XYZ file of C-alpha atoms in Angstrom:
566
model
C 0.000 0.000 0.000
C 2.992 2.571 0.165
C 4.928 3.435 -2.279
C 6.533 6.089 -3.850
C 6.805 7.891 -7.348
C 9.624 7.906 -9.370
C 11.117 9.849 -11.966
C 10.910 13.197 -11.579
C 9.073 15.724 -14.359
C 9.112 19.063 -14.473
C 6.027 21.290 -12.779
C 2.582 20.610 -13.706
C -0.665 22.800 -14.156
C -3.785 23.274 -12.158
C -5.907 20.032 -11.621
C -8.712 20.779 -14.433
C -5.739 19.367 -17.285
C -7.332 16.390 -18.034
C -7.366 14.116 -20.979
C -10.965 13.465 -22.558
C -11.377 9.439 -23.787
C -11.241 9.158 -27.655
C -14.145 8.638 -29.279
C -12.430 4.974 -30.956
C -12.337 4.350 -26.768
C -15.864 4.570 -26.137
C -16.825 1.379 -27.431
C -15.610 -0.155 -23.778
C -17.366 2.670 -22.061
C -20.584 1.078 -23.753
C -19.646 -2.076 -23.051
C -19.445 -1.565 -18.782
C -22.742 0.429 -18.964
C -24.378 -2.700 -20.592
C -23.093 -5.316 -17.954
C -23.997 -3.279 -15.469
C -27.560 -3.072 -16.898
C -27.412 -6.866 -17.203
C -26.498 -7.448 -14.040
C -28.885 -5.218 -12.536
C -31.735 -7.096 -14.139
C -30.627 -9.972 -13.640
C -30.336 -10.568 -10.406
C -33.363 -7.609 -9.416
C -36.257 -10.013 -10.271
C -39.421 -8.585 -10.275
C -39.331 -7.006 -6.634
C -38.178 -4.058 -8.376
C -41.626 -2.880 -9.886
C -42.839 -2.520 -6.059
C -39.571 -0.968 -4.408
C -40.631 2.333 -2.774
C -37.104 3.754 -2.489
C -35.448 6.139 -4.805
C -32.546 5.233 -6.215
C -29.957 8.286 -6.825
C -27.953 9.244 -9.892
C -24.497 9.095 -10.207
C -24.327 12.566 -11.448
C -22.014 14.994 -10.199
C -24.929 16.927 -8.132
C -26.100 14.007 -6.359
C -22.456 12.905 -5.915
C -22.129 15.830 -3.582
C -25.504 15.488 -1.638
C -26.864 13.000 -1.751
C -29.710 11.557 -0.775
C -32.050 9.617 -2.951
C -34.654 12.120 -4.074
C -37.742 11.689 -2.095
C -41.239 12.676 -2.793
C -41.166 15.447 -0.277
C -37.886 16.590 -0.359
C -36.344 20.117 -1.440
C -33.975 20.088 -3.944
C -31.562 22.788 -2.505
C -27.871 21.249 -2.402
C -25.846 20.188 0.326
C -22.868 22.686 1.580
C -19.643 22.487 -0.474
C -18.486 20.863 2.804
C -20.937 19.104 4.262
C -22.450 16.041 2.453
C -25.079 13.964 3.224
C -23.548 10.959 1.100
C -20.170 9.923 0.694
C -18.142 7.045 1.673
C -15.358 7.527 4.624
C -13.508 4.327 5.139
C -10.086 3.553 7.044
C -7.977 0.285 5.854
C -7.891 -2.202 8.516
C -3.947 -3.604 8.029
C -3.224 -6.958 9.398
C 0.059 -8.318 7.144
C 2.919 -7.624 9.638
C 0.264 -6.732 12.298
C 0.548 -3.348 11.093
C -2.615 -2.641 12.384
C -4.884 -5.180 13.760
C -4.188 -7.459 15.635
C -1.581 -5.180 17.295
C 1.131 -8.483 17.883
C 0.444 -11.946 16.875
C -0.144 -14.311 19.750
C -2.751 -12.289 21.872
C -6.027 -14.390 22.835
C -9.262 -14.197 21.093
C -10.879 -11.795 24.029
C -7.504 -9.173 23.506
C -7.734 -9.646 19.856
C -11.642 -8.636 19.867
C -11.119 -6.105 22.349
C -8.469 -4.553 19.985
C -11.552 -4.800 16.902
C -13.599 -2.814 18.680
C -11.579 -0.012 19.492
C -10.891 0.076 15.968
C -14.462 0.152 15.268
C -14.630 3.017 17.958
C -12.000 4.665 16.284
C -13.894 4.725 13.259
C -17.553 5.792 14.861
C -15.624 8.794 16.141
C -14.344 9.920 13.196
C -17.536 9.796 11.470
C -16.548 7.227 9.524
C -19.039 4.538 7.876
C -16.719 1.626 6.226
C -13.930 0.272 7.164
C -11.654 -2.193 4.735
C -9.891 -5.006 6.720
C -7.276 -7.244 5.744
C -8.618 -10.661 5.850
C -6.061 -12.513 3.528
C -2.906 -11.110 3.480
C -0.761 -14.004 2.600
C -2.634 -16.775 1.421
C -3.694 -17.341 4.273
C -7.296 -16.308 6.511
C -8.729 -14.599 8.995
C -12.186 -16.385 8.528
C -12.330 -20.379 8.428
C -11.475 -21.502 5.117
C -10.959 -25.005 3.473
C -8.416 -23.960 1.309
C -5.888 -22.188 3.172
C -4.343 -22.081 6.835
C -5.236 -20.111 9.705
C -3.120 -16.189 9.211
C 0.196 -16.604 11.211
C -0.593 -13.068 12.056
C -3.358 -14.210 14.503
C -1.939 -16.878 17.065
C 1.859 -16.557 15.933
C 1.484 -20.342 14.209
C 0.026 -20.427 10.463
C -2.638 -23.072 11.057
C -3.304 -22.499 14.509
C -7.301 -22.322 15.228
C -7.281 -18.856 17.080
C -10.010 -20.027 18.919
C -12.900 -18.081 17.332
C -13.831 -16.731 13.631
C -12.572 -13.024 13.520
C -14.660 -12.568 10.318
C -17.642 -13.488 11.666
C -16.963 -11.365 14.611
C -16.183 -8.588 12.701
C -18.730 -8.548 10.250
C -21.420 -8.726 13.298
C -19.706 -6.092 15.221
C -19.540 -3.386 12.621
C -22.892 -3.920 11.458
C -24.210 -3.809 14.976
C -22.627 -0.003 14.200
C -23.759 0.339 10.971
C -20.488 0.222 9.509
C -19.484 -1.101 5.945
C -17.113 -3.740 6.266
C -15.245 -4.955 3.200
C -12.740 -7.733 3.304
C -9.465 -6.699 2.011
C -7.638 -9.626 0.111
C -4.377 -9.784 -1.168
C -4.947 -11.894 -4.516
C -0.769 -13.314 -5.180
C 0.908 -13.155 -2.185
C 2.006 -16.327 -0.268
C 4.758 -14.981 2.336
C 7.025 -12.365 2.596
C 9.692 -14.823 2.779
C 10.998 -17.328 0.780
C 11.492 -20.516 2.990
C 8.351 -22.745 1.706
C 9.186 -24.998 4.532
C 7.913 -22.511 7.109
C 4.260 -22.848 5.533
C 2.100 -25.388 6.805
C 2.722 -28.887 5.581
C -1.039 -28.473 3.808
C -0.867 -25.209 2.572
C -1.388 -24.700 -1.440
C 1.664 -23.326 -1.799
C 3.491 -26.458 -0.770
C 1.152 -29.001 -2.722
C 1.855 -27.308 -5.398
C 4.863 -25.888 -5.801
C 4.931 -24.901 -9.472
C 2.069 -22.827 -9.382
C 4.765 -20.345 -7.106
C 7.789 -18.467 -7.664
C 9.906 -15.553 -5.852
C 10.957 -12.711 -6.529
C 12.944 -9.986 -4.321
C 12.638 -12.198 -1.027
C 8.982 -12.847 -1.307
C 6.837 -15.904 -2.370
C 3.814 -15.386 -4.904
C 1.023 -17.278 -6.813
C 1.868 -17.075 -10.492
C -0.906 -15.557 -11.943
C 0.079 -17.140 -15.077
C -0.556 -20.787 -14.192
C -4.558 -21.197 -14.428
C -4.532 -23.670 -11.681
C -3.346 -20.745 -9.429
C -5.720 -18.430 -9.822
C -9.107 -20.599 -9.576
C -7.547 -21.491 -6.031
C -7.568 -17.718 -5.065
C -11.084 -17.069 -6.634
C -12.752 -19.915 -4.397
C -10.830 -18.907 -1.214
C -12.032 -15.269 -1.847
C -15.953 -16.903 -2.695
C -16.125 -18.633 -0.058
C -15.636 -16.257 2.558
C -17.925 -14.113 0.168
C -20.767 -16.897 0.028
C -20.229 -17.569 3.692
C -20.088 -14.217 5.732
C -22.034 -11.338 5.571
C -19.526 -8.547 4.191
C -20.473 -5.892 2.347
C -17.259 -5.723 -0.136
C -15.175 -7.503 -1.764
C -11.612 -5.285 -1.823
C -8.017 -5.839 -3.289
C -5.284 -3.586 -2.883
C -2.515 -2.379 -5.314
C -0.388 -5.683 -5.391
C -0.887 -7.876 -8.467
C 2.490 -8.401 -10.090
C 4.740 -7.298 -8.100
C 6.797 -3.718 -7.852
C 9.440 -4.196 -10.020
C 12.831 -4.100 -8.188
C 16.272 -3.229 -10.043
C 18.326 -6.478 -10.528
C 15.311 -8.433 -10.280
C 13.645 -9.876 -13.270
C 9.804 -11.904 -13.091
C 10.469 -15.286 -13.205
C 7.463 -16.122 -15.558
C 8.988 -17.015 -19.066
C 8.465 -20.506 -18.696
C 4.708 -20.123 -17.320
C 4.398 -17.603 -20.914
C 5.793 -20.336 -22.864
C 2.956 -22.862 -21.435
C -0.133 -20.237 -21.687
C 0.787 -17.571 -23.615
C 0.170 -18.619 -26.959
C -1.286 -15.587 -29.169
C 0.286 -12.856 -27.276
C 2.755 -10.765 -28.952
C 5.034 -9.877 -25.710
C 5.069 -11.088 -22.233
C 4.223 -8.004 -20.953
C 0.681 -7.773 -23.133
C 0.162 -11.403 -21.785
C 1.209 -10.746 -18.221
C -1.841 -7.832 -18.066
C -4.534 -10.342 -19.579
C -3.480 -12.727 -16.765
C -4.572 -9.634 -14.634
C -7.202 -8.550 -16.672
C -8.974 -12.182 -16.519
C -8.697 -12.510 -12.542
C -10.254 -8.998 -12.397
C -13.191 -9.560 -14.652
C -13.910 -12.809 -13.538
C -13.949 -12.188 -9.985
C -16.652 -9.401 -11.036
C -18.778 -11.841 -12.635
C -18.655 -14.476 -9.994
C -19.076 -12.545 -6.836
C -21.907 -10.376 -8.315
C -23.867 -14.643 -9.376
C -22.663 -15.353 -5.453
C -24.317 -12.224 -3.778
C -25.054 -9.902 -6.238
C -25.287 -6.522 -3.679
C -21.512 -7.553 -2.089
C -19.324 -5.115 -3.836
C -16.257 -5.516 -5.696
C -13.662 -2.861 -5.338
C -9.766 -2.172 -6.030
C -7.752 0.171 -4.484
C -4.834 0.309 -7.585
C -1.523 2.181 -7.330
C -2.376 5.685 -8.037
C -1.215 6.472 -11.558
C -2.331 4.383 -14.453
C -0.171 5.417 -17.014
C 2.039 9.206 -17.207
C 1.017 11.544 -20.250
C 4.617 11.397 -21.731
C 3.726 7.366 -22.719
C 0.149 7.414 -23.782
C -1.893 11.132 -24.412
C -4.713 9.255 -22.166
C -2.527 8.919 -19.201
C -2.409 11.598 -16.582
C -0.122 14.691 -16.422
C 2.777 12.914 -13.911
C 5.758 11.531 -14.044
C 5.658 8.266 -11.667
C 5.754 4.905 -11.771
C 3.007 3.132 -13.624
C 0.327 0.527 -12.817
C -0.033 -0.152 -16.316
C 3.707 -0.643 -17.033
C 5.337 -1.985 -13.718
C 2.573 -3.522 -12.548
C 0.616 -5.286 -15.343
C -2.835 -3.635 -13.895
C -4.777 -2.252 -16.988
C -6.641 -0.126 -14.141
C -8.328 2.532 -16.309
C -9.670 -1.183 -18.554
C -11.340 -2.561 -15.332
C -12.867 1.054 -14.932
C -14.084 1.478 -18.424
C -15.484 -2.022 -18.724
C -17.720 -1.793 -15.790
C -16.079 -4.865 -14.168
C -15.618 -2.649 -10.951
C -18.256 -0.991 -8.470
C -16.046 1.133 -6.657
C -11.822 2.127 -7.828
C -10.142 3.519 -5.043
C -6.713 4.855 -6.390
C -4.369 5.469 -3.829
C -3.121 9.140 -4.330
C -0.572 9.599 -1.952
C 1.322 12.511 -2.813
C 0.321 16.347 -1.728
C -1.266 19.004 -3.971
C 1.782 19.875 -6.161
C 4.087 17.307 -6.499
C 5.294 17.405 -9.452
C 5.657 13.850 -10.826
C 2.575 12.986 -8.791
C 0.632 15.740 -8.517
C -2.821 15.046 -6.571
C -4.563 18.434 -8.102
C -3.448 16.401 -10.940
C -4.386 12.855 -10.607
C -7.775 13.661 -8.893
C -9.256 14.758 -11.953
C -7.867 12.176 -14.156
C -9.573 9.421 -12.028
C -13.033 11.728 -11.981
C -12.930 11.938 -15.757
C -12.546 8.348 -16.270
C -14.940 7.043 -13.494
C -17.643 8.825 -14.816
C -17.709 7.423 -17.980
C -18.943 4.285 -17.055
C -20.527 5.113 -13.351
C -18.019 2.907 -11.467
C -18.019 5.095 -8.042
C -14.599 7.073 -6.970
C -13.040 6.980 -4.005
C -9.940 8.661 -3.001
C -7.009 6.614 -1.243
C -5.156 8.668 1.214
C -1.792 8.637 2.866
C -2.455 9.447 6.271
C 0.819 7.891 7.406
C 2.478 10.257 5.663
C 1.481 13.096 8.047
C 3.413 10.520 10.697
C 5.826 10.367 8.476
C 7.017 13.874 7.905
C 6.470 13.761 4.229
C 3.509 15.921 4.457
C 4.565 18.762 6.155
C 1.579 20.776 6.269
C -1.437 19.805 8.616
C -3.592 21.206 6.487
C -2.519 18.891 3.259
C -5.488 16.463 3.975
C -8.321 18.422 4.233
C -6.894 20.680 1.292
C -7.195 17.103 -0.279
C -11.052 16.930 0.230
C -11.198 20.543 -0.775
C -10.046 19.715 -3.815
C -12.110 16.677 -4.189
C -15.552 19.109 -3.499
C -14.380 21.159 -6.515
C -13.282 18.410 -9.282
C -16.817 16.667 -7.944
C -18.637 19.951 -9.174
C -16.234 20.416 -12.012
C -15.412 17.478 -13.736
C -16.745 13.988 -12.415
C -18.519 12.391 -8.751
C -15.882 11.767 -6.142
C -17.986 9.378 -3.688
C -15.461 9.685 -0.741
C -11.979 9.099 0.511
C -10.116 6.425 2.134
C -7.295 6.729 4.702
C -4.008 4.527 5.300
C -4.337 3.258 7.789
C -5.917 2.532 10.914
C -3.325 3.444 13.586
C -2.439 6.898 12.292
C -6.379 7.548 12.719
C -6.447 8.347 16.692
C -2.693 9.462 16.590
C -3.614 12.178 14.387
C -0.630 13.214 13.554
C 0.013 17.519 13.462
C -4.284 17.459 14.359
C -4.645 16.252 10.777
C -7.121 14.145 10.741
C -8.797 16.147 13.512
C -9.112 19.183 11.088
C -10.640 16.632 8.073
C -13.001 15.932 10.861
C -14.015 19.511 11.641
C -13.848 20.766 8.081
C -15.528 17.926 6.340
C -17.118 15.380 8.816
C -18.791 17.596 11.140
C -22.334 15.465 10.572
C -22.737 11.900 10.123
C -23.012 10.577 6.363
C -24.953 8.232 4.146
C -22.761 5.956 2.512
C -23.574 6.440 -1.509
C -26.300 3.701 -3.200
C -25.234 1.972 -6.275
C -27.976 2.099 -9.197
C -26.959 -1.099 -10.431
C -27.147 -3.179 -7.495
C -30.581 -5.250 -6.906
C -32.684 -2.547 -4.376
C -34.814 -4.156 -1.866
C -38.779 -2.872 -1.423
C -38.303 -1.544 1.870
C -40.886 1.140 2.389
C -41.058 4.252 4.594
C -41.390 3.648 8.337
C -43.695 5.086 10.440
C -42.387 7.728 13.570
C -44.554 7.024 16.870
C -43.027 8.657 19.180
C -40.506 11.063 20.054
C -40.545 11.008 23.731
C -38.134 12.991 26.567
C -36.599 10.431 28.772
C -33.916 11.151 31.594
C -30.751 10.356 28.797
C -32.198 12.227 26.120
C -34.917 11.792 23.752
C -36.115 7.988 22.739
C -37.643 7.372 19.411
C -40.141 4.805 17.924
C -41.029 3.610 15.098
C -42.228 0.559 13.405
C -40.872 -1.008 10.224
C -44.282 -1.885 8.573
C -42.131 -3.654 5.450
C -43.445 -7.450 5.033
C -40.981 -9.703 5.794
C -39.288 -9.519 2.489
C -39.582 -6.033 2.513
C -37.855 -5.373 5.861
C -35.130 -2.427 6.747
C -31.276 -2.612 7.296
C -31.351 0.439 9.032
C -32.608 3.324 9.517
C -31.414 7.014 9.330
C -32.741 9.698 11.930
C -32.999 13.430 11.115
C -33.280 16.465 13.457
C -34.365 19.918 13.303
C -34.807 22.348 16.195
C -38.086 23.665 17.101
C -41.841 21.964 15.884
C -41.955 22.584 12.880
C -43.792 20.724 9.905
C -41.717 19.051 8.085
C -38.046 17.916 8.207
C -35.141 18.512 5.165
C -33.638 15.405 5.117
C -31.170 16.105 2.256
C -29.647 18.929 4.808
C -26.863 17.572 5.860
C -26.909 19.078 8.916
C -30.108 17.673 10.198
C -28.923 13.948 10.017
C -28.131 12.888 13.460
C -26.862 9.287 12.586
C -28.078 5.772 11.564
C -28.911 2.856 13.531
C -28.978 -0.946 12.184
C -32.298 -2.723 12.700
C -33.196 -5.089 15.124
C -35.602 -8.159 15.128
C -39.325 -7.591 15.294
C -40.623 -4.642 13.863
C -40.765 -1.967 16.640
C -37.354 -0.455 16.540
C -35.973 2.435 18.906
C -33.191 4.604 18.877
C -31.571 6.752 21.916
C -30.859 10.766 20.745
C -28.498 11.628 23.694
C -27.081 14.836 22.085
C -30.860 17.222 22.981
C -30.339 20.389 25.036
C -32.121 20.394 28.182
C -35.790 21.650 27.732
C -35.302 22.568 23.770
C -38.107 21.374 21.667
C -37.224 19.140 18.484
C -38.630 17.451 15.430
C -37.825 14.429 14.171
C -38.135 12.049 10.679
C -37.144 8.830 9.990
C -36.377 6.693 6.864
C -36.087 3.532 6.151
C -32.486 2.208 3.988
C -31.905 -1.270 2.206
C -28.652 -3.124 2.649
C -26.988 -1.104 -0.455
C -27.826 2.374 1.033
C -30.836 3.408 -1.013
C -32.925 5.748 1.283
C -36.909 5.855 1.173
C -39.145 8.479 1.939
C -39.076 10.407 5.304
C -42.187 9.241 8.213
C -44.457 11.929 9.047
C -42.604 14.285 11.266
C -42.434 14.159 15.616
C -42.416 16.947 18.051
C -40.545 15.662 20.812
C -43.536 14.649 24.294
């Protein structure tokens, strides 16, 4: 997840340089917008005709505020600071114990205890997704018939720690209302090279030729066929068998090339790559294959889990192909073999999250540069944008300004309005989060996060008929004031969650697309009669509450009719 640019280039312009897609390119724009309508009706069924939620556009407007239009709602946009949807994850790290667990070897009850301060961490910050590392070396953090037990839990690869983390996980953030994708690292098998230290039954050591290393680390060959259906059913399975809301990869396919080092892949090219002209054009279908068939295959799994990749943030530099961005770094597309702009284009993603971590005016990696590039191309084809950013690089020293973040999501407010939807931003990673380094995050929080946030629907995921609920009471109690309300969905028709709004004084109606008036979201609970605490009232101040109702992907129904607080 962190690496630098290379190569430097000389200074660049302001962020609106972007390059347009050719009109000979547009025939792959066409071609994502038409899977996605596929998939959309094929897995929607005929539910859809009675859904009473609105589903929003992905246009830049809505993009910025956010709700699903509802039949009562004002159409006034949100602040150019405060928005009512967008996506604010942290990554989770667990390779290396980087961030979670803190050591391996600590006991289930530490280890959990450790989860939820991370999921803490996250409610405080106004966060609502976090992306956690659940295979980071071919091995798990959930139970899995095809690979070992993650070293990085007991200390042993193999070793039952004693309960399921994902499972644990998964309940625990959703008990918060909290997005929580599963972060898998597709390739790598240890960041050594000593195959004897895997378990005696780990893939890697019953089948030896579907690995090689390269610069003291062990990898799948993504060449070798074999190889890669083993990673797609250990990723299924923990898809088809926990409830996660994502599906999420990282920036590591082939790995970062290394001087002195060369792939050792020519004889798996001589086996499979029959009709390509180079290596290099074969090594990116290999890539390109894995990418689009993991799409597929989740999506006939469970078609609402999302599938998203968080790719190295520069796709290809100007100087080498006029659609590439104005830097001067290294290249996905190049070093990499990740045709990330393709996997854009062709629909075959529902969320990219580029990691952009340089500061506003670097010159071979410019952010006011790269921002825009990734807008532009996004919105061809409706794939949702979020930003990747390098929050350990305020601990780090290399940003030197506190400020450089929340310039970042600045910037992102004005390329959202100017030239394509950014849906949110990401931050790297977990631990720098409460150390807020020079009151960095702090300020993103104050400037940007001041309210909580919806995260963004998808159009083209299948939109369950939940319908508006209905507000009984609003009533004073010694902690604050208690809602009720009643979910009066049938049982296939039944809420996620809710989302409360606020305004002060009794008034008649409330705006629920200001931002300002959402107070926070709560998941559902059995039955139908649901209730939710508001411990932030002033003493003796009057209120007026509305309630609606959202499905499991985020799309919001109408309001309830409003509540003066008893």
């Amino acid at each position: 997840m962190r690496h630098p640019a290379h190569r430097e280039a000389t200074e660049l312009p302001a962020y609106a340089r972007t390059t347009s897609l050719r009109t000979a390119d547009r025939a792959g724009v066409m071609s994502g917008i038409g899977r996605r309508e596929f998939l959309t009706m094929a897995t929607a069924g005929t539910a859809a005709a009675a859904i009473s939620v609105t589903i929003a556009a992905l246009d830049p407007a809505t993009a910025l505020g956010a709700t699903a239009m509802t039949g009562n709602a004002t159409a006034e946009p949100s602040s150019a600071t405060r928005l009512k949807r967008e996506l604010r994850a942290m990554w989770i790290a667990s390779v290396a114990n980087i961030d979670w667990p803190s050591t391996s070897g600590l006991d289930a009850e530490t280890q959990k205890a450790e989860f939820l301060h991370w999921l803490d961490v996250a409610a405080e910050n106004r966060l609502n997704a976090v992306f956690v590392q659940v295979r980071p070396t071919a091995d798990a953090f959930y139970d899995s018939p095809y690979e070992p037990w993650s070293k990085y839990l007991t200390g042993t690869q193999g070793q039952d720690p004693g309960y399921d983390p994902l499972a644990f996980m998964v309940e625990e953030a959703h008990k918060r209302n909290i997005e929580l994708h599963a972060w898998f690292n597709p390739y790598r098998v240890s960041i050594d090279t000593d195959l004897s230290q895997l378990v005696p039954e780990h893939p890697a050591r019953q089948h030896a030729d579907w690995v090689w290393e390269y610069h003291g680390r062990l990898y799948f060959d993504p060449g070798v066929p074999a190889a890669q259906e083993h990673i797609k059913q250990s990723i299924l399975h923990a898809v088809e068998n926990y409830d996660v809301d994502g599906v999420h990869f990282d920036d590591y396919f082939y790995p970062y090339p290394v001087d002195g080092h060369v792939l050792p892949d020519i004889g798996t090219y001589e086996l499979y790559g029959a009709g390509f002209d180079t290596i290099e054009d074969w090594r990116r279908h290999n890539v390109d294959s894995f990418v689009e068939s993991m799409s597929v295959r989740i999506k006939e799994t469970k078609p609402w889990v999302k599938f998203g990749i968080s790719p190295f943030g520069i796709w290809r530099n100007a100087d080498n192909d006029p659609l590439g961005s104005e830097t001067g770094g290294q290249q996905s597309y190049d070093d990499l073999y990740a045709d990330t702009r393709k996997w854009v284009l062709e629909g075959w993603l529902d969320y990219v999250n580029p990691q952009v971590y340089w500061q506003i005016g670097l010159a071979i990696a410019d952010y006011a540069a790269l921002v825009p590039w990734w807008a532009e191309v996004a919105a061809q084809s409706g794939t949702q944008l979020y930003i990747g950013e390098a929050l350990y690089k305020v601990t780090s020293g290399v940003f030197t300004d506190p400020d450089e973040l929340t310039n970042h999501l600045d910037l992102c407010r004005e390329v959202s309005r100017d030239v394509g939807p950014i849906h949110g931003n990401a931050y790297y990673s977990a631990v720098h989060v409460p150390a807020d380094p020079q009151g960095a995050m702090s300020k993103v929080v104050a400037d940007h996060y001041q309210h909580p946030a919806l995260v963004p629907p998808m159009p083209h995921l299948p939109a369950d008929p939940v319908v508006t609920p209905v507000l009984a009471k609003a009533r004073r109690v010694r902690d604050g004031v208690r809602l009720h309300l009643t979910d009066i969905g049938n049982k296939d028709a039944r809420a996620t969650s809710f989302a409360v709004y606020r305004t002060d004084g009794a008034v008649d109606a409330v705006d629920t697309n200001d931002p300002a008036n959402l107070m926070g979201t709560f998941r559902a609970g059995s039955g139908r009669v649901q209730s939710w605490l508001d411990t932030t009232v002033g003493p003796g101040k009057t209120y007026t509450y509305a309630v609606t109702a959202l499905d499991r992907v985020w799309n919001e129904t109408d309001p309830s009719q409003p509540r003066v607080t008893e």
